[in-house]
Coordinates of C-alpha atoms in Angstrom, one line a residue:
X1 CA 27.2 121.1 -11.1
X2 CA 27.9 117.8 -9.3
X3 CA 25.8 119.1 -6.4
X4 CA 22.9 119.6 -8.7
X5 CA 23.2 116.1 -10.1
X6 CA 23.4 114.7 -6.5
X7 CA 20.2 116.6 -5.6
X8 CA 18.5 115.2 -8.7
X9 CA 19.5 111.7 -7.9
X10 CA 18.3 112.1 -4.3
X11 CA 15.0 113.5 -5.5
X12 CA 14.5 110.5 -7.9
X13 CA 15.3 108.0 -5.1
X14 CA 12.8 109.7 -2.7
X15 CA 9.9 109.8 -5.2
X16 CA 7.7 106.8 -6.1
X17 CA 7.9 105.3 -9.5
X18 CA 4.5 106.7 -10.5
X19 CA 5.6 110.3 -9.7
X20 CA 8.9 109.9 -11.7
X21 CA 7.0 108.4 -14.6
X22 CA 4.5 111.2 -14.6
X23 CA 7.2 113.8 -14.4
X24 CA 9.2 112.2 -17.2
X25 CA 6.1 111.9 -19.5
X26 CA 5.0 115.4 -18.7
X27 CA 8.5 116.8 -19.4
X28 CA 8.7 115.0 -22.7
X29 CA 5.3 116.2 -23.9
X30 CA 6.0 119.7 -22.6
X31 CA 9.4 119.9 -24.4
X32 CA 7.7 118.8 -27.6
X33 CA 4.9 121.4 -27.1
X34 CA 7.3 124.2 -26.3
X35 CA 9.6 123.2 -29.2
X36 CA 6.7 123.2 -31.7
X37 CA 5.4 126.6 -30.5
X38 CA 8.9 128.1 -30.6
X39 CA 9.5 126.8 -34.1
X40 CA 6.1 128.1 -35.2
X41 CA 6.9 131.5 -33.8
X42 CA 10.1 131.8 -35.8
X43 CA 8.4 130.5 -38.9
X44 CA 5.6 133.0 -38.6
X45 CA 8.0 135.9 -37.9
X46 CA 10.1 134.9 -40.9
X47 CA 7.2 134.7 -43.2
X48 CA 5.7 138.1 -42.1
X49 CA 9.0 139.9 -42.5
X50 CA 9.7 138.0 -45.7
X51 CA 6.4 139.3 -47.2
X52 CA 7.4 142.8 -46.1
X53 CA 10.8 142.4 -47.8
X54 CA 9.1 141.3 -51.0
X55 CA 7.0 144.5 -51.0
X56 CA 10.1 146.5 -50.5
X57 CA 11.8 144.7 -53.3
X58 CA 8.9 145.3 -55.7
X59 CA 8.8 149.0 -54.7
X60 CA 12.6 149.3 -55.3
X61 CA 12.2 147.7 -58.7
X62 CA 9.5 150.2 -59.7
X63 CA 11.5 153.2 -58.5
X64 CA 14.6 152.0 -60.3
X65 CA 12.6 151.6 -63.5
X66 CA 11.1 155.1 -63.2
X67 CA 14.3 156.9 -62.0
X68 CA 17.2 155.1 -63.6
X69 CA 18.9 158.3 -64.7
X70 CA 17.8 160.6 -61.8
X71 CA 20.3 162.2 -59.5
X72 CA 20.5 162.1 -55.7
X73 CA 17.2 163.2 -54.3
X74 CA 14.2 162.1 -52.2
X75 CA 11.9 160.3 -54.6
X76 CA 8.9 159.7 -52.3
X77 CA 8.5 160.8 -48.7
X78 CA 4.9 159.9 -47.5
X79 CA 5.7 156.6 -45.9
X80 CA 5.0 157.8 -42.4
X81 CA 1.4 156.8 -42.9
X82 CA 0.3 153.1 -42.9
X83 CA -1.5 153.3 -46.2
X84 CA 1.2 155.4 -47.9
X85 CA 3.4 153.9 -50.6
X86 CA 7.1 153.3 -49.8
X87 CA 9.3 156.3 -49.3
X88 CA 12.5 156.3 -51.4
X89 CA 15.6 158.3 -51.9
X90 CA 18.7 158.1 -54.2
X91 CA 22.1 158.5 -52.4
X92 CA 25.4 159.0 -54.3
X93 CA 28.6 157.3 -53.4
X94 CA 30.3 160.5 -52.4
X95 CA 28.9 162.9 -49.7
X96 CA 30.0 165.9 -51.8
X97 CA 27.4 165.0 -54.4
X98 CA 24.5 165.0 -51.9
X99 CA 21.6 167.3 -52.7
X100 CA 21.2 170.6 -50.8
X101 CA 18.1 169.4 -48.9
X102 CA 18.1 166.9 -46.1
X103 CA 17.5 163.2 -46.7
X104 CA 14.4 161.7 -45.3
X105 CA 16.0 158.3 -44.5
X106 CA 19.2 157.9 -42.5
X107 CA 22.4 157.7 -44.6
X108 CA 25.3 155.8 -43.1
X109 CA 28.6 154.4 -44.3
X110 CA 27.2 151.0 -45.5
X111 CA 24.8 153.0 -47.8
X112 CA 27.8 154.6 -49.5
X113 CA 29.5 151.2 -49.8
X114 CA 26.4 149.8 -51.6
X115 CA 26.6 152.7 -54.0
X116 CA 30.2 152.0 -54.8
X117 CA 29.5 148.2 -55.1
X118 CA 31.6 147.3 -52.1
X119 CA 28.6 145.9 -50.2
X120 CA 25.7 143.8 -51.3
X121 CA 22.1 145.1 -50.9
X122 CA 20.7 144.6 -47.4
X123 CA 17.6 145.0 -45.3
X124 CA 17.6 146.9 -42.0
X125 CA 15.2 148.2 -39.3
X126 CA 15.0 151.9 -38.5
X127 CA 12.7 154.3 -36.7
X128 CA 11.2 157.3 -38.5
X129 CA 9.0 159.9 -36.9
X130 CA 8.5 157.5 -34.0
X131 CA 7.4 154.6 -36.2
X132 CA 9.3 151.4 -36.9
X133 CA 10.4 151.0 -40.5
X134 CA 11.8 148.3 -42.7
X135 CA 14.3 149.6 -45.2
X136 CA 16.0 148.1 -48.2
X137 CA 19.3 149.5 -49.5
X138 CA 20.2 148.4 -53.0
X139 CA 22.5 149.7 -55.8
X140 CA 21.2 152.1 -58.6
X141 CA 23.5 152.4 -61.5
X142 CA 27.2 152.6 -61.1
X143 CA 27.7 155.2 -58.3
X144 CA 24.3 155.5 -56.6
X145 CA 22.3 153.6 -54.0
X146 CA 18.6 153.4 -53.6
X147 CA 16.9 153.4 -50.2
X148 CA 13.3 152.2 -49.9
X149 CA 11.3 152.0 -46.6
X150 CA 7.9 150.9 -45.4
X151 CA 6.3 151.1 -42.0
X152 CA 6.6 147.7 -40.2
X153 CA 4.6 148.3 -37.0
X154 CA 1.7 146.2 -38.3
X155 CA 4.1 143.3 -39.0
X156 CA 5.7 143.7 -35.5
X157 CA 2.3 143.8 -33.9
X158 CA 1.3 140.6 -35.7
X159 CA 4.6 139.0 -34.5
X160 CA 3.8 140.0 -30.9
X161 CA 0.3 138.7 -31.2
X162 CA 1.6 135.4 -32.6
X163 CA 4.1 135.2 -29.7
X164 CA 1.4 135.8 -27.1
X165 CA -0.9 133.2 -28.8
X166 CA 1.8 130.6 -29.1
X167 CA 2.8 131.2 -25.5
X168 CA -0.7 130.6 -24.4
X169 CA -0.9 127.5 -26.5
X170 CA 2.5 126.3 -25.1
X171 CA 1.3 126.8 -21.6
X172 CA -1.9 124.9 -22.3
X173 CA 0.3 122.2 -23.9
X174 CA 2.4 122.0 -20.7
X175 CA -0.7 121.7 -18.5
X176 CA -2.1 119.1 -20.9
X177 CA 1.2 117.2 -20.8
X178 CA 1.1 117.2 -17.0
X179 CA -2.4 115.7 -17.1
X180 CA -1.5 113.2 -19.7
X181 CA 1.7 112.2 -17.8
X182 CA -0.4 111.6 -14.6
X183 CA -2.9 109.6 -16.6
X184 CA -0.2 107.6 -18.3
X185 CA 1.5 106.9 -15.0
X186 CA -1.7 105.7 -13.4
X187 CA -2.8 103.6 -16.4
X188 CA 0.6 102.2 -17.2
X189 CA 1.5 101.3 -13.7
X190 CA -2.0 100.0 -12.6
X191 CA -0.9 96.4 -13.1
X192 CA 2.3 97.1 -11.2
X193 CA 0.3 98.6 -8.4
X194 CA -1.9 95.5 -8.3
X195 CA 1.2 93.3 -8.3
X196 CA 2.7 95.3 -5.4
X197 CA -0.6 95.2 -3.5
X198 CA -0.8 91.4 -4.0
X199 CA 2.8 90.9 -3.0
X200 CA 2.3 93.0 0.1
X201 CA -0.9 91.1 0.9
X202 CA 0.9 87.8 0.5
X203 CA 3.7 89.0 2.7
X204 CA 1.3 90.1 5.5
X205 CA -1.0 87.1 5.3
X206 CA 1.5 84.4 4.1
X207 CA -1.2 83.1 1.8
X208 CA -0.1 82.5 -1.8
X209 CA -3.6 81.9 -3.1
X210 CA -4.0 85.5 -4.1
X211 CA -3.8 86.3 -7.8
X212 CA -3.4 89.5 -9.8
X213 CA -6.4 90.3 -12.0
X214 CA -5.3 90.4 -15.6
X215 CA -7.0 92.7 -18.2
X216 CA -8.7 90.9 -21.0
X217 CA -6.7 90.7 -24.2
X218 CA -5.8 88.6 -27.2
X219 CA -3.3 85.8 -26.5
X220 CA 0.2 86.7 -27.6
X221 CA -0.6 90.5 -27.7
X222 CA -0.1 91.3 -24.1
X223 CA 2.1 94.2 -23.1
X224 CA 5.2 93.8 -20.9
X225 CA 3.4 94.7 -17.7
X226 CA 0.6 92.2 -18.4
X227 CA 3.2 89.5 -19.1
X228 CA 5.0 90.4 -15.8
X229 CA 1.7 90.1 -14.0
X230 CA 1.0 86.7 -15.7
X231 CA 4.5 85.5 -14.8
X232 CA 3.9 86.6 -11.2
X233 CA 0.6 84.7 -11.1
X234 CA 2.4 81.6 -12.4
X235 CA 5.1 82.1 -9.8
X236 CA 2.3 82.4 -7.1
X237 CA 0.8 79.1 -8.5
X238 CA 4.1 77.4 -8.1
X239 CA 4.6 78.8 -4.7
X240 CA 1.1 77.7 -3.7
X241 CA 1.8 74.2 -4.9
X242 CA 5.1 74.2 -3.1
X243 CA 3.5 75.4 0.2
X244 CA 0.7 72.8 -0.2
X245 CA 3.2 70.0 -0.9
X246 CA 5.3 71.1 2.1
X247 CA 2.2 71.2 4.4
X248 CA 1.1 67.8 3.1
X249 CA 4.6 66.4 3.6
X250 CA 4.7 67.6 7.1
X251 CA 1.2 66.3 7.8
X252 CA 2.0 62.9 6.2
X253 CA 5.4 62.7 8.0
X254 CA 3.7 63.5 11.3
X255 CA 1.1 60.8 10.6
X256 CA 3.7 58.2 9.6
X257 CA 5.8 59.0 12.6
X258 CA 3.0 59.0 15.1
X259 CA 2.5 55.2 15.1
X260 CA 6.2 54.1 15.5
X261 CA 6.8 56.9 18.1
X262 CA 3.8 55.7 20.1
X263 CA 5.1 52.1 19.9
X264 CA 8.6 53.3 20.9
X265 CA 7.2 55.1 23.9
X266 CA 5.1 52.1 24.9
X267 CA 8.1 49.7 24.6
X268 CA 10.4 52.1 26.4
X269 CA 7.9 52.4 29.3
X270 CA 7.6 48.7 29.3
X271 CA 11.3 48.2 29.5
X272 CA 11.5 50.8 32.3
X273 CA 9.6 48.2 34.4
X274 CA 11.9 45.4 33.3
X275 CA 12.0 43.9 36.8
X276 CA 8.3 43.0 36.4
X277 CA 8.8 41.2 33.1
X278 CA 10.0 37.7 32.3
X279 CA 13.1 37.2 30.2
X280 CA 11.0 36.3 27.1
X281 CA 8.9 39.4 27.5
X282 CA 11.9 41.6 28.0
X283 CA 13.6 40.2 24.9
X284 CA 10.4 40.7 22.9
X285 CA 10.1 44.3 24.0
X286 CA 13.8 45.1 23.3
X287 CA 13.5 43.5 19.8
X288 CA 10.4 45.5 19.1
X289 CA 12.1 48.7 20.3
X290 CA 15.1 48.1 18.1
X291 CA 12.9 47.4 15.1
X292 CA 10.9 50.5 15.6
X293 CA 14.0 52.5 16.1
X294 CA 15.2 51.3 12.7
X295 CA 11.9 52.2 11.1
X296 CA 12.0 55.7 12.5
X297 CA 15.6 56.2 11.5
X298 CA 14.9 54.9 8.0
X299 CA 11.9 57.2 7.7
X300 CA 13.8 60.3 8.9
X301 CA 16.7 59.4 6.5
X302 CA 14.2 59.1 3.7
X303 CA 12.8 62.5 4.5
X304 CA 16.2 64.0 4.5
X305 CA 17.1 62.4 1.2
X306 CA 13.8 63.7 -0.4
X307 CA 14.6 67.3 0.8
X308 CA 17.6 67.3 -1.5
X309 CA 16.7 68.0 -5.1
X310 CA 19.9 67.5 -7.0
X311 CA 23.1 65.6 -6.6
X312 CA 26.3 67.3 -5.4
X313 CA 28.5 67.9 -8.4
X314 CA 31.8 67.0 -6.7
X315 CA 30.5 63.4 -6.0
X316 CA 29.7 62.7 -9.7
X317 CA 31.7 60.0 -11.4
X318 CA 31.4 57.6 -14.3
X319 CA 29.4 54.7 -13.2
X320 CA 29.1 51.3 -15.0
X321 CA 25.3 50.6 -14.7
X322 CA 25.7 46.8 -15.3
X323 CA 28.0 46.4 -12.3
X324 CA 25.7 48.6 -10.2
X325 CA 22.7 46.4 -11.1
X326 CA 24.7 43.2 -10.3
X327 CA 25.6 44.6 -6.9
X328 CA 22.0 45.7 -6.1
X329 CA 20.5 42.3 -7.2
X330 CA 23.0 40.5 -5.1
X331 CA 22.1 42.5 -2.0
X332 CA 18.4 42.0 -2.8
X333 CA 18.8 38.2 -2.9
X334 CA 20.4 38.3 0.5
X335 CA 17.6 40.5 1.9
X336 CA 14.7 38.6 0.3
X337 CA 15.8 35.0 0.3
X338 CA 12.3 33.7 -0.5
X339 CA 12.1 35.7 -3.7
X340 CA 14.2 34.6 -6.7
X341 CA 15.8 37.5 -8.7
X342 CA 16.9 37.1 -12.3
X343 CA 19.3 39.5 -14.0
X344 CA 19.8 39.7 -17.8
X345 CA 22.4 42.2 -19.1
X346 CA 22.5 42.8 -22.9
X347 CA 26.1 42.5 -24.3
X348 CA 26.1 46.0 -25.7
X349 CA 25.0 47.4 -22.3
X350 CA 27.6 45.6 -20.2
X351 CA 30.3 48.3 -20.4
X352 CA 28.1 51.4 -20.8
X353 CA 28.7 54.1 -18.2
X354 CA 26.8 57.1 -17.1
X355 CA 27.7 60.1 -14.8
X356 CA 26.2 59.8 -11.3
X357 CA 26.7 59.2 -7.6
X358 CA 27.1 55.4 -7.1
X359 CA 25.5 55.4 -3.6
X360 CA 22.5 57.3 -4.8
X361 CA 22.0 55.1 -7.9
X362 CA 22.4 52.0 -5.7
X363 CA 19.7 53.4 -3.4
X364 CA 17.4 53.9 -6.4
X365 CA 17.8 50.3 -7.6
X366 CA 17.5 48.9 -4.1
X367 CA 14.2 50.8 -3.6
X368 CA 12.8 49.3 -6.9
X369 CA 13.9 45.8 -6.0
X370 CA 12.5 46.0 -2.5
X371 CA 9.2 47.3 -3.8
X372 CA 9.1 44.4 -6.4
X373 CA 10.0 41.8 -3.8
X374 CA 7.4 43.1 -1.3
X375 CA 4.6 42.6 -3.8
X376 CA 5.8 39.4 -5.4
X377 CA 4.2 36.1 -4.2
X378 CA 6.7 33.7 -2.6
X379 CA 8.5 31.6 -5.2
X380 CA 7.7 33.9 -8.2
X381 CA 10.8 35.8 -9.6
X382 CA 11.6 39.4 -9.9
X383 CA 13.0 40.0 -13.4
X384 CA 15.7 42.6 -13.9
X385 CA 16.9 43.4 -17.4
X386 CA 19.4 46.0 -18.7
X387 CA 19.4 46.8 -22.4
X388 CA 20.9 49.4 -24.7
X389 CA 19.6 50.9 -27.9
X390 CA 21.0 53.4 -30.4
X391 CA 19.4 56.9 -30.4
X392 CA 18.5 58.2 -33.9
X393 CA 20.8 61.0 -35.2
X394 CA 23.6 60.4 -32.7
X395 CA 27.2 59.6 -33.5
X396 CA 29.3 56.8 -32.3
X397 CA 31.1 56.7 -29.0
X398 CA 30.6 54.9 -25.7
X399 CA 27.6 56.2 -23.9
X400 CA 27.2 59.3 -26.2
X401 CA 24.6 57.9 -28.6
X402 CA 23.1 55.0 -26.6
X403 CA 19.9 54.9 -24.6
X404 CA 20.2 52.7 -21.6
X405 CA 17.1 51.1 -20.1
X406 CA 16.8 49.0 -16.9
X407 CA 13.4 47.3 -16.2
X408 CA 12.3 45.7 -13.0
X409 CA 9.2 43.4 -13.2
X410 CA 7.4 41.6 -10.5
X411 CA 4.5 39.0 -10.7
X412 CA 2.4 40.5 -7.9
X413 CA -1.1 42.0 -8.1
X414 CA 0.2 44.9 -10.3
X415 CA -0.9 48.6 -10.1
X416 CA -4.5 49.5 -10.7
X417 CA -5.4 52.2 -13.2
X418 CA -6.6 54.4 -10.3
X419 CA -3.3 54.1 -8.4
X420 CA -1.0 54.4 -11.4
X421 CA -0.8 58.2 -11.5
X422 CA 0.1 58.4 -7.8
X423 CA 2.6 55.6 -7.2
X424 CA 5.5 58.0 -7.1
X425 CA 3.8 60.5 -4.7
X426 CA 5.3 60.8 -1.2
X427 CA 3.5 58.7 1.4
X428 CA 1.1 57.4 -1.2
X429 CA 0.1 53.7 -0.5
X430 CA -2.5 51.8 -2.4
X431 CA -5.2 49.9 -0.7
X432 CA -3.5 46.6 -1.2
X433 CA -0.2 47.9 0.3
X434 CA -1.5 49.5 3.5
X435 CA -1.0 46.3 5.5
X436 CA 2.6 45.8 4.2
X437 CA 5.7 47.4 5.8
X438 CA 7.0 50.6 4.5
X439 CA 6.4 54.4 4.7
X440 CA 5.4 55.1 1.0
X441 CA 8.6 57.1 0.4
X442 CA 10.7 54.5 -1.5
X443 CA 9.3 55.1 -5.0
X444 CA 9.1 58.9 -4.5
X445 CA 12.8 58.8 -3.6
X446 CA 13.6 56.6 -6.6
X447 CA 12.0 59.0 -9.0
X448 CA 13.7 62.0 -7.4
X449 CA 17.2 60.3 -7.7
X450 CA 16.4 59.3 -11.3
X451 CA 15.5 62.9 -12.3
X452 CA 18.5 64.3 -10.5
X453 CA 20.6 62.1 -12.7
X454 CA 18.9 63.2 -15.9
X455 CA 16.9 60.0 -16.2
X456 CA 13.2 59.1 -16.2
X457 CA 11.5 56.4 -14.1
X458 CA 8.0 55.2 -15.1
X459 CA 5.6 52.5 -14.0
X460 CA 3.1 50.5 -16.0
X461 CA 1.1 47.3 -15.9
X462 CA 2.9 44.2 -17.1
X463 CA 1.4 41.8 -19.6
X464 CA 0.2 38.7 -17.8
X465 CA 0.1 40.5 -14.4
X466 CA 2.4 42.3 -12.2
X467 CA 4.1 45.7 -12.5
X468 CA 7.0 47.0 -14.6
X469 CA 9.2 49.8 -13.5
X470 CA 11.3 51.3 -16.4
X471 CA 14.4 53.4 -15.7
X472 CA 15.7 55.1 -18.8
X473 CA 19.1 56.8 -18.9
X474 CA 19.4 59.5 -21.6

């Protein structure tokens, strides 16, 4: 038996899903068809013999009424013909009381038991003169039994004809089930086949722009396969965007690296001929080389940081945002001595903490402050403010029900409405910023760090000029 199960499992593994579904559907419909035909056969057979038994019962009732006081004898004996009435005979409980002439119907021990009342009346099938007969044996009086018989070959012929007809219908049902199973498998798995073909085409061409054609339907009433195809199309759209963003990142990174690498090669070749240069020229080339090396190193580090989507959990700790802001503003003052920085911390935000990686949050604030200082005119301040507000519906407790907001505002030219949707894109630089130093990765990295910490970073125009960057901790 286990060998049969192993063969069955091996057959299922080796057959495609469409074949297995067609076989399963066909088998289910075929079983139903065969079951219905079998049940119909037994119902028809029962009803036909039941009608014959009713006729025998009626004949027995008539004979009993007409021969209630008669002795053992053959009452009627013409039942060998189809149109003849039922043949009947009266049998005593003792063989010694049998009449001298031979009985027409067979007399057995159960017949004597019915005559004595030890056995209930019963129906039986016999053969008489080569013809099938249906016989009823019932009690007549206190010590006699009555046997009544009718030919049953017409009933048995009808049963055989019904069996043949139902067998033909069952076979037709099995064939129809096979056709329906094949149709169901092709129709039901058509979206899956299209999905498979699309996946194979994408795997061979490495082009995620392909989509699965979805059948028209009412929104919200799609079946499971259609929803699977729609989800696959959504996944392909995300994959296409990811591939496009990756290609754009590579192209932008190559473009940004080309200029400093060309300058590096030029200065390196120049320093290779240092014996032909004056001391001032050599110092100038070495300084340019070191500066360009720092730019390339910074750009590569930024790209590595952007490639990481989330913060490593083991490095998370409770960070006091006010202390972090004080440290970042102090470092910015040293790096941008010509730009004044002001810092205002609300009293209720001074001790508020949030989970995070201190080095990454410091990088976020540094990028915002460097961006503000880069666009601020000399002598105009960069304003940093940290405030806290209670979230509606939250309970008490440090940091649990408070919204922490840090804003960085500059007094530069601000952000135009055309540039505002793209300020956080990688390598995006507005027209007014193309002449300024930088790679266009600082704000993109700042937003990524913010989102990795469950926060949101937005940019907007400031009233009176300049730009405001708003970092909101949940």
